[in-house]
Amino acid sequence: MVTLVVATTFDPASINPANELLAMPGWSPGPPLQEMKSFANRNVRLLQHDRSIVVEDDLDNRWEELTGEVVDEVIFFSRHTAVSNRPALTVHPIGVPHLRDGEVPPQGGKPGWAAPPSPRIGPWLRLLKTIAQSHNLVPEFEITLEGTHHGPVTNKPTLFLEIGSTDEYWRRPDAARVIALLVWEGLAIGGGNDVGNWNREHNKNNKVLLGIGGGHYAPRHMDIVLKDGVWVSHLLSGYSLPMEDPNQSNGGTNNKDIGGSWKEAIKAAYEATKLAFPGGEIIAHLDHKSFKGWQKNAITGFLGEQGIKIGKPNDFY
């Protein structure tokens, strides 16, 4: 099995970490995928293409068809944008599970789809913070998760690693170096044990956080994920849980009365999480303060119907 790392020349926050990674020992040229260059190092394959990072769908399947190698996971390098323009290094799963058929995803993917979330997301967030601190990027750069969003379509466990949030920071050599080191160490390309290997490590703790609600940077979920040993899957921010107000906020509203694609989003994220964490105990963590009463009642009722446990922070340790 191989890990596919994907970068685009279209974006300095993508190609610069790729070039930093390729400057490390052991790489050799691999076969081209259509017009894309590839490079190999142990069980890692790095692909470079010339399009937006969110539009090249099914790279995992296409690599398997070309080479016969089984892709185990996919990692993307990308830029991050934010209204605040604050420098940041981010990690997140991908998908647009809240969109319905016929809706056009603004940043790739397909309606109703959520990629299996990489089990490395939680462990790598913690490793990223350590590496960034050792390179004096903290506190200048915020180290954070992001909610599930955008494409491209993948079928294997996937994560995005991003540098934000303006051109000045996208081009920062030290930020690119930190992202490259995260992959180098996290995948153990230079030797040793990789970080965030579910198959090897889940016997210590098999509880997986499924984040429900809150803002894009998931601060209340982050508080839990920063603890050692915590696994994290999809993070469905409030905007990924469209709920139509039934004008019955008396606390007794049946969740069947509340329209919107919020149920479909939760189900898609849950099913994708089961694929990524075989044998895991998936526990929903709600950002309670982000919901109105009728929303929280509807969500907790629906999670109960689906047999999805709801946990408090201590339930994940």
mmCIF file of C-alpha atoms in Angstrom:
data_model
loop_
_atom_site.group_PDB
_atom_site.id
_atom_site.type_symbol
_atom_site.label_atom_id
_atom_site.label_comp_id
_atom_site.label_asym_id
_atom_site.label_seq_id
_atom_site.Cartn_x
_atom_site.Cartn_y
_atom_site.Cartn_z
ATOM 1 C CA MET A 1 0.000 0.000 0.000
ATOM 2 C CA VAL A 2 1.139 3.553 -0.730
ATOM 3 C CA THR A 3 0.375 7.040 0.533
ATOM 4 C CA LEU A 4 -0.421 9.606 -2.145
ATOM 5 C CA VAL A 5 0.776 13.167 -1.435
ATOM 6 C CA VAL A 6 -0.640 15.748 -3.853
ATOM 7 C CA ALA A 7 0.569 19.252 -4.681
ATOM 8 C CA THR A 8 -0.189 21.787 -7.383
ATOM 9 C CA THR A 9 2.129 24.266 -9.064
ATOM 10 C CA PHE A 10 -0.912 26.548 -9.146
ATOM 11 C CA ASP A 11 -0.393 27.452 -5.472
ATOM 12 C CA PRO A 12 2.824 28.440 -3.622
ATOM 13 C CA ALA A 13 1.404 27.067 -0.356
ATOM 14 C CA SER A 14 1.133 23.706 -2.094
ATOM 15 C CA ILE A 15 4.214 23.423 -4.300
ATOM 16 C CA ASN A 16 6.637 24.939 -1.768
ATOM 17 C CA PRO A 17 6.037 22.249 0.897
ATOM 18 C CA ALA A 18 6.254 19.660 -1.886
ATOM 19 C CA ASN A 19 9.622 21.018 -2.986
ATOM 20 C CA GLU A 20 10.849 21.039 0.621
ATOM 21 C CA LEU A 21 9.784 17.411 0.956
ATOM 22 C CA LEU A 22 11.461 16.450 -2.332
ATOM 23 C CA ALA A 23 14.706 18.055 -1.097
ATOM 24 C CA MET A 24 14.882 15.414 1.615
ATOM 25 C CA PRO A 25 16.753 12.142 0.889
ATOM 26 C CA GLY A 26 15.525 9.136 -1.025
ATOM 27 C CA TRP A 27 13.253 10.431 -3.783
ATOM 28 C CA SER A 28 13.298 9.117 -7.331
ATOM 29 C CA PRO A 29 11.163 9.914 -10.393
ATOM 30 C CA GLY A 30 8.030 7.831 -10.867
ATOM 31 C CA PRO A 31 5.656 7.260 -13.777
ATOM 32 C CA PRO A 32 3.627 10.241 -15.020
ATOM 33 C CA LEU A 33 -0.121 10.217 -14.405
ATOM 34 C CA GLN A 34 -1.370 11.794 -17.606
ATOM 35 C CA GLU A 35 0.601 15.079 -17.562
ATOM 36 C CA MET A 36 1.361 14.959 -13.847
ATOM 37 C CA LYS A 37 4.857 14.320 -12.513
ATOM 38 C CA SER A 38 5.313 11.747 -9.792
ATOM 39 C CA PHE A 39 8.075 10.939 -7.329
ATOM 40 C CA ALA A 40 8.602 7.912 -5.085
ATOM 41 C CA ASN A 41 10.205 7.406 -1.689
ATOM 42 C CA ARG A 42 9.609 4.120 0.123
ATOM 43 C CA ASN A 43 5.813 3.739 0.251
ATOM 44 C CA VAL A 44 5.065 7.421 -0.483
ATOM 45 C CA ARG A 45 4.151 8.783 -3.919
ATOM 46 C CA LEU A 46 4.139 12.545 -4.525
ATOM 47 C CA LEU A 47 2.071 13.884 -7.432
ATOM 48 C CA GLN A 48 2.326 17.373 -8.943
ATOM 49 C CA HIS A 49 -0.317 18.824 -11.218
ATOM 50 C CA ASP A 50 -1.016 22.240 -12.697
ATOM 51 C CA ARG A 51 -4.672 22.774 -11.786
ATOM 52 C CA SER A 52 -6.561 23.972 -8.739
ATOM 53 C CA ILE A 53 -6.013 21.524 -5.893
ATOM 54 C CA VAL A 54 -9.776 20.989 -5.397
ATOM 55 C CA VAL A 55 -10.739 19.913 -8.928
ATOM 56 C CA GLU A 56 -8.616 16.827 -9.687
ATOM 57 C CA ASP A 57 -11.071 14.126 -8.651
ATOM 58 C CA ASP A 58 -10.327 10.448 -8.043
ATOM 59 C CA LEU A 59 -6.547 10.723 -8.066
ATOM 60 C CA ASP A 60 -6.397 7.689 -5.773
ATOM 61 C CA ASN A 61 -8.368 5.509 -8.196
ATOM 62 C CA ARG A 62 -6.465 6.847 -11.193
ATOM 63 C CA TRP A 63 -3.103 6.080 -9.565
ATOM 64 C CA GLU A 64 -4.211 2.543 -8.779
ATOM 65 C CA GLU A 65 -5.317 2.009 -12.375
ATOM 66 C CA LEU A 66 -2.005 3.339 -13.712
ATOM 67 C CA THR A 67 0.380 1.503 -11.412
ATOM 68 C CA GLY A 68 -1.489 -1.376 -9.788
ATOM 69 C CA GLU A 69 -0.423 0.005 -6.390
ATOM 70 C CA VAL A 70 -3.122 0.158 -3.740
ATOM 71 C CA VAL A 71 -3.533 3.689 -2.322
ATOM 72 C CA ASP A 72 -3.984 3.624 1.437
ATOM 73 C CA GLU A 73 -4.488 7.369 2.055
ATOM 74 C CA VAL A 74 -4.292 10.775 0.376
ATOM 75 C CA ILE A 75 -2.673 13.971 1.700
ATOM 76 C CA PHE A 76 -3.028 17.357 0.005
ATOM 77 C CA PHE A 77 -0.930 20.522 0.337
ATOM 78 C CA SER A 78 -2.917 23.729 -0.124
ATOM 79 C CA ARG A 79 -3.360 27.377 0.724
ATOM 80 C CA HIS A 80 -5.789 28.570 3.361
ATOM 81 C CA THR A 81 -7.719 31.819 3.119
ATOM 82 C CA ALA A 82 -9.456 33.675 5.936
ATOM 83 C CA VAL A 83 -11.140 37.026 6.354
ATOM 84 C CA SER A 84 -8.848 37.720 9.304
ATOM 85 C CA ASN A 85 -5.711 37.277 7.113
ATOM 86 C CA ARG A 86 -4.113 35.719 10.182
ATOM 87 C CA PRO A 87 -1.140 33.388 9.581
ATOM 88 C CA ALA A 88 -2.190 29.805 10.221
ATOM 89 C CA LEU A 89 -1.268 26.177 9.672
ATOM 90 C CA THR A 90 -4.356 24.004 9.430
ATOM 91 C CA VAL A 91 -5.423 20.370 9.188
ATOM 92 C CA HIS A 92 -8.854 19.184 8.080
ATOM 93 C CA PRO A 93 -10.990 16.448 6.497
ATOM 94 C CA ILE A 94 -12.844 17.060 3.254
ATOM 95 C CA GLY A 95 -16.345 16.750 1.857
ATOM 96 C CA VAL A 96 -19.566 18.640 1.178
ATOM 97 C CA PRO A 97 -22.092 16.262 2.765
ATOM 98 C CA HIS A 98 -24.654 19.013 3.345
ATOM 99 C CA LEU A 99 -25.139 19.788 -0.357
ATOM 100 C CA ARG A 100 -28.032 18.217 -2.254
ATOM 101 C CA ASP A 101 -28.187 16.803 -5.758
ATOM 102 C CA GLY A 102 -28.222 19.632 -8.242
ATOM 103 C CA GLU A 103 -26.302 22.046 -6.034
ATOM 104 C CA VAL A 104 -22.917 23.086 -7.382
ATOM 105 C CA PRO A 105 -20.082 22.745 -4.846
ATOM 106 C CA PRO A 106 -18.198 26.061 -4.786
ATOM 107 C CA GLN A 107 -14.825 24.362 -4.178
ATOM 108 C CA GLY A 108 -15.000 20.905 -5.655
ATOM 109 C CA GLY A 109 -16.411 17.645 -4.386
ATOM 110 C CA LYS A 110 -19.867 16.284 -5.124
ATOM 111 C CA PRO A 111 -23.161 16.841 -3.293
ATOM 112 C CA GLY A 112 -23.763 14.562 -0.344
ATOM 113 C CA TRP A 113 -20.209 13.223 -0.338
ATOM 114 C CA ALA A 114 -17.728 13.057 2.524
ATOM 115 C CA ALA A 115 -14.307 11.484 2.095
ATOM 116 C CA PRO A 116 -13.213 8.985 4.727
ATOM 117 C CA PRO A 117 -11.376 11.218 7.223
ATOM 118 C CA SER A 118 -7.715 10.371 7.736
ATOM 119 C CA PRO A 119 -7.071 8.905 11.195
ATOM 120 C CA ARG A 120 -3.904 11.002 11.195
ATOM 121 C CA ILE A 121 -5.815 14.290 11.567
ATOM 122 C CA GLY A 122 -5.750 14.402 15.384
ATOM 123 C CA PRO A 123 -2.240 13.006 15.912
ATOM 124 C CA TRP A 124 -0.839 15.202 13.142
ATOM 125 C CA LEU A 125 -2.440 18.343 14.541
ATOM 126 C CA ARG A 126 -0.557 17.690 17.775
ATOM 127 C CA LEU A 127 2.673 16.868 15.924
ATOM 128 C CA LEU A 128 2.271 19.983 13.754
ATOM 129 C CA LYS A 129 2.016 22.145 16.856
ATOM 130 C CA THR A 130 5.215 20.615 18.244
ATOM 131 C CA ILE A 131 7.173 21.086 15.007
ATOM 132 C CA ALA A 132 5.868 24.630 14.509
ATOM 133 C CA GLN A 133 6.876 25.556 18.053
ATOM 134 C CA SER A 134 10.361 24.156 17.509
ATOM 135 C CA HIS A 135 10.700 26.355 14.409
ATOM 136 C CA ASN A 136 9.471 29.466 16.254
ATOM 137 C CA LEU A 137 6.289 29.803 14.194
ATOM 138 C CA VAL A 138 4.128 29.870 17.316
ATOM 139 C CA PRO A 139 2.484 32.154 18.400
ATOM 140 C CA GLU A 140 2.792 34.028 15.077
ATOM 141 C CA PHE A 141 0.988 31.184 13.301
ATOM 142 C CA GLU A 142 -2.194 29.696 14.691
ATOM 143 C CA ILE A 143 -2.196 25.883 14.619
ATOM 144 C CA THR A 144 -5.751 24.716 14.114
ATOM 145 C CA LEU A 145 -8.265 22.273 12.753
ATOM 146 C CA GLU A 146 -10.852 23.341 10.207
ATOM 147 C CA GLY A 147 -14.322 22.007 9.626
ATOM 148 C CA THR A 148 -15.043 19.554 6.836
ATOM 149 C CA HIS A 149 -15.270 21.365 3.515
ATOM 150 C CA HIS A 150 -14.457 21.314 -0.224
ATOM 151 C CA GLY A 151 -13.097 18.718 -2.661
ATOM 152 C CA PRO A 152 -11.615 17.083 -4.618
ATOM 153 C CA VAL A 153 -13.405 13.756 -4.593
ATOM 154 C CA THR A 154 -11.356 10.950 -3.033
ATOM 155 C CA ASN A 155 -12.266 7.462 -1.910
ATOM 156 C CA LYS A 156 -9.536 6.749 0.641
ATOM 157 C CA PRO A 157 -8.833 8.380 4.025
ATOM 158 C CA THR A 158 -7.874 11.966 3.258
ATOM 159 C CA LEU A 159 -6.594 15.113 4.926
ATOM 160 C CA PHE A 160 -5.575 18.603 3.846
ATOM 161 C CA LEU A 161 -2.553 20.479 5.199
ATOM 162 C CA GLU A 162 -2.812 24.205 4.599
ATOM 163 C CA ILE A 163 -0.793 27.399 5.023
ATOM 164 C CA GLY A 164 -2.710 30.630 5.547
ATOM 165 C CA SER A 165 -3.866 33.164 5.076
ATOM 166 C CA THR A 166 -2.339 35.631 2.555
ATOM 167 C CA ASP A 167 0.236 35.502 -0.221
ATOM 168 C CA GLU A 168 2.950 36.644 2.187
ATOM 169 C CA TYR A 169 2.427 33.568 4.353
ATOM 170 C CA TRP A 170 1.692 31.147 1.494
ATOM 171 C CA ARG A 171 5.244 31.851 0.311
ATOM 172 C CA ARG A 172 6.953 31.657 3.703
ATOM 173 C CA PRO A 173 9.855 29.172 3.451
ATOM 174 C CA ASP A 174 9.717 28.348 7.157
ATOM 175 C CA ALA A 175 6.020 27.484 6.968
ATOM 176 C CA ALA A 176 6.636 25.268 3.936
ATOM 177 C CA ARG A 177 9.479 23.566 5.787
ATOM 178 C CA VAL A 178 7.291 22.817 8.807
ATOM 179 C CA ILE A 179 4.563 21.255 6.649
ATOM 180 C CA ALA A 180 7.178 19.140 4.827
ATOM 181 C CA LEU A 181 8.673 17.987 8.131
ATOM 182 C CA LEU A 182 5.221 17.050 9.385
ATOM 183 C CA VAL A 183 4.790 14.686 6.433
ATOM 184 C CA TRP A 184 8.372 13.410 6.622
ATOM 185 C CA GLU A 185 8.070 12.576 10.321
ATOM 186 C CA GLY A 186 4.375 11.709 10.296
ATOM 187 C CA LEU A 187 4.827 9.107 7.560
ATOM 188 C CA ALA A 188 8.233 8.007 8.878
ATOM 189 C CA ILE A 189 9.729 8.388 5.410
ATOM 190 C CA GLY A 190 13.165 8.573 6.985
ATOM 191 C CA GLY A 191 12.537 5.500 9.149
ATOM 192 C CA GLY A 192 10.963 4.632 12.478
ATOM 193 C CA ASN A 193 7.240 4.508 13.224
ATOM 194 C CA ASP A 194 4.694 6.696 11.501
ATOM 195 C CA VAL A 195 2.335 8.883 13.543
ATOM 196 C CA GLY A 196 -1.419 8.382 13.624
ATOM 197 C CA ASN A 197 -1.464 4.791 12.414
ATOM 198 C CA TRP A 198 -4.953 3.586 13.361
ATOM 199 C CA ASN A 199 -4.213 -0.079 12.697
ATOM 200 C CA ARG A 200 -1.254 -0.040 15.082
ATOM 201 C CA GLU A 201 -2.417 2.392 17.744
ATOM 202 C CA HIS A 202 -6.179 2.076 18.204
ATOM 203 C CA ASN A 203 -5.869 -0.721 20.740
ATOM 204 C CA LYS A 204 -4.798 1.962 23.252
ATOM 205 C CA ASN A 205 -7.910 4.062 22.649
ATOM 206 C CA ASN A 206 -10.512 3.345 19.976
ATOM 207 C CA LYS A 207 -12.793 6.327 20.636
ATOM 208 C CA VAL A 208 -13.263 8.664 17.670
ATOM 209 C CA LEU A 209 -14.632 12.196 17.906
ATOM 210 C CA LEU A 210 -17.267 13.229 15.347
ATOM 211 C CA GLY A 211 -17.640 16.994 15.746
ATOM 212 C CA ILE A 212 -21.131 18.468 15.427
ATOM 213 C CA GLY A 213 -21.679 22.235 15.363
ATOM 214 C CA GLY A 214 -19.613 25.280 16.113
ATOM 215 C CA GLY A 215 -17.562 27.558 13.911
ATOM 216 C CA HIS A 216 -15.203 26.726 11.092
ATOM 217 C CA TYR A 217 -12.169 26.385 13.376
ATOM 218 C CA ALA A 218 -13.990 24.136 15.847
ATOM 219 C CA PRO A 219 -12.547 25.592 19.083
ATOM 220 C CA ARG A 220 -14.575 23.394 21.455
ATOM 221 C CA HIS A 221 -13.684 20.268 19.499
ATOM 222 C CA MET A 222 -10.061 21.468 19.347
ATOM 223 C CA ASP A 223 -9.870 21.566 23.142
ATOM 224 C CA ILE A 224 -10.429 17.808 23.164
ATOM 225 C CA VAL A 225 -8.360 16.885 20.098
ATOM 226 C CA LEU A 226 -5.238 18.563 21.505
ATOM 227 C CA LYS A 227 -5.171 15.929 24.260
ATOM 228 C CA ASP A 228 -2.797 13.033 23.605
ATOM 229 C CA GLY A 229 -4.381 9.913 22.165
ATOM 230 C CA VAL A 230 -7.599 11.497 20.859
ATOM 231 C CA TRP A 231 -8.762 10.506 17.376
ATOM 232 C CA VAL A 232 -10.863 12.888 15.279
ATOM 233 C CA SER A 233 -12.974 12.382 12.178
ATOM 234 C CA HIS A 234 -15.308 14.798 10.453
ATOM 235 C CA LEU A 235 -16.064 18.205 11.929
ATOM 236 C CA LEU A 236 -19.456 19.466 10.782
ATOM 237 C CA SER A 237 -19.555 23.195 11.467
ATOM 238 C CA GLY A 238 -22.875 24.972 11.766
ATOM 239 C CA TYR A 239 -22.897 25.920 8.075
ATOM 240 C CA SER A 240 -22.659 22.216 7.197
ATOM 241 C CA LEU A 241 -25.856 21.482 9.135
ATOM 242 C CA PRO A 242 -28.590 23.403 7.279
ATOM 243 C CA MET A 243 -31.716 23.367 9.432
ATOM 244 C CA GLU A 244 -35.008 25.064 8.583
ATOM 245 C CA ASP A 245 -36.557 26.802 11.579
ATOM 246 C CA PRO A 246 -40.053 25.354 12.126
ATOM 247 C CA ASN A 247 -40.956 28.364 14.284
ATOM 248 C CA GLN A 248 -41.581 25.958 17.153
ATOM 249 C CA SER A 249 -38.724 26.626 19.522
ATOM 250 C CA ASN A 250 -40.571 25.336 22.578
ATOM 251 C CA GLY A 251 -38.124 22.508 23.138
ATOM 252 C CA GLY A 252 -40.528 19.798 22.016
ATOM 253 C CA THR A 253 -40.048 19.939 18.269
ATOM 254 C CA ASN A 254 -39.828 16.562 16.572
ATOM 255 C CA ASN A 255 -36.706 16.347 14.432
ATOM 256 C CA LYS A 256 -38.840 14.996 11.591
ATOM 257 C CA ASP A 257 -40.494 18.419 11.349
ATOM 258 C CA ILE A 258 -37.226 20.239 10.694
ATOM 259 C CA GLY A 259 -36.213 20.528 7.063
ATOM 260 C CA GLY A 260 -32.790 21.046 5.581
ATOM 261 C CA SER A 261 -29.976 18.641 4.731
ATOM 262 C CA TRP A 262 -28.553 18.367 8.259
ATOM 263 C CA LYS A 263 -29.569 14.726 8.677
ATOM 264 C CA GLU A 264 -27.974 13.741 5.387
ATOM 265 C CA ALA A 265 -24.773 15.569 6.365
ATOM 266 C CA ILE A 266 -24.543 13.738 9.695
ATOM 267 C CA LYS A 267 -25.243 10.342 8.112
ATOM 268 C CA ALA A 268 -22.675 10.852 5.335
ATOM 269 C CA ALA A 269 -20.008 11.951 7.823
ATOM 270 C CA TYR A 270 -20.778 9.032 10.141
ATOM 271 C CA GLU A 271 -20.660 6.421 7.365
ATOM 272 C CA ALA A 272 -17.363 7.833 6.048
ATOM 273 C CA THR A 273 -15.946 7.725 9.576
ATOM 274 C CA LYS A 274 -16.851 4.043 9.955
ATOM 275 C CA LEU A 275 -14.855 3.304 6.796
ATOM 276 C CA ALA A 276 -11.800 5.207 8.053
ATOM 277 C CA PHE A 277 -11.811 3.836 11.618
ATOM 278 C CA PRO A 278 -12.717 0.125 11.445
ATOM 279 C CA GLY A 279 -13.563 -1.134 14.905
ATOM 280 C CA GLY A 280 -13.656 2.390 16.333
ATOM 281 C CA GLU A 281 -16.243 3.677 18.796
ATOM 282 C CA ILE A 282 -17.558 6.789 17.083
ATOM 283 C CA ILE A 283 -18.827 9.376 19.554
ATOM 284 C CA ALA A 284 -20.469 12.656 18.587
ATOM 285 C CA HIS A 285 -19.247 15.750 20.386
ATOM 286 C CA LEU A 286 -21.685 18.659 20.210
ATOM 287 C CA ASP A 287 -20.780 22.314 20.484
ATOM 288 C CA HIS A 288 -23.887 22.891 22.568
ATOM 289 C CA LYS A 289 -23.547 26.652 22.808
ATOM 290 C CA SER A 290 -23.635 27.009 19.022
ATOM 291 C CA PHE A 291 -27.191 25.643 18.765
ATOM 292 C CA LYS A 292 -30.580 27.040 19.580
ATOM 293 C CA GLY A 293 -32.712 24.865 21.787
ATOM 294 C CA TRP A 294 -34.844 23.423 18.993
ATOM 295 C CA GLN A 295 -31.725 22.642 16.958
ATOM 296 C CA LYS A 296 -29.996 20.837 19.802
ATOM 297 C CA ASN A 297 -33.134 18.841 20.605
ATOM 298 C CA ALA A 298 -33.524 17.802 16.989
ATOM 299 C CA ILE A 299 -29.877 16.799 16.586
ATOM 300 C CA THR A 300 -29.689 14.839 19.835
ATOM 301 C CA GLY A 301 -32.929 13.072 18.951
ATOM 302 C CA PHE A 302 -31.656 12.163 15.506
ATOM 303 C CA LEU A 303 -28.312 10.918 16.838
ATOM 304 C CA GLY A 304 -30.216 8.707 19.257
ATOM 305 C CA GLU A 305 -32.326 7.284 16.429
ATOM 306 C CA GLN A 306 -29.152 6.507 14.493
ATOM 307 C CA GLY A 307 -27.523 4.818 17.484
ATOM 308 C CA ILE A 308 -24.724 7.407 17.623
ATOM 309 C CA LYS A 309 -23.490 8.001 21.149
ATOM 310 C CA ILE A 310 -23.073 11.591 22.363
ATOM 311 C CA GLY A 311 -20.053 12.227 24.540
ATOM 312 C CA LYS A 312 -18.645 14.805 26.910
ATOM 313 C CA PRO A 313 -14.944 15.768 26.796
ATOM 314 C CA ASN A 314 -13.853 13.139 29.319
ATOM 315 C CA ASP A 315 -15.453 10.387 27.227
ATOM 316 C CA PHE A 316 -12.685 10.673 24.612
ATOM 317 C CA TYR A 317 -9.637 10.143 26.826
#
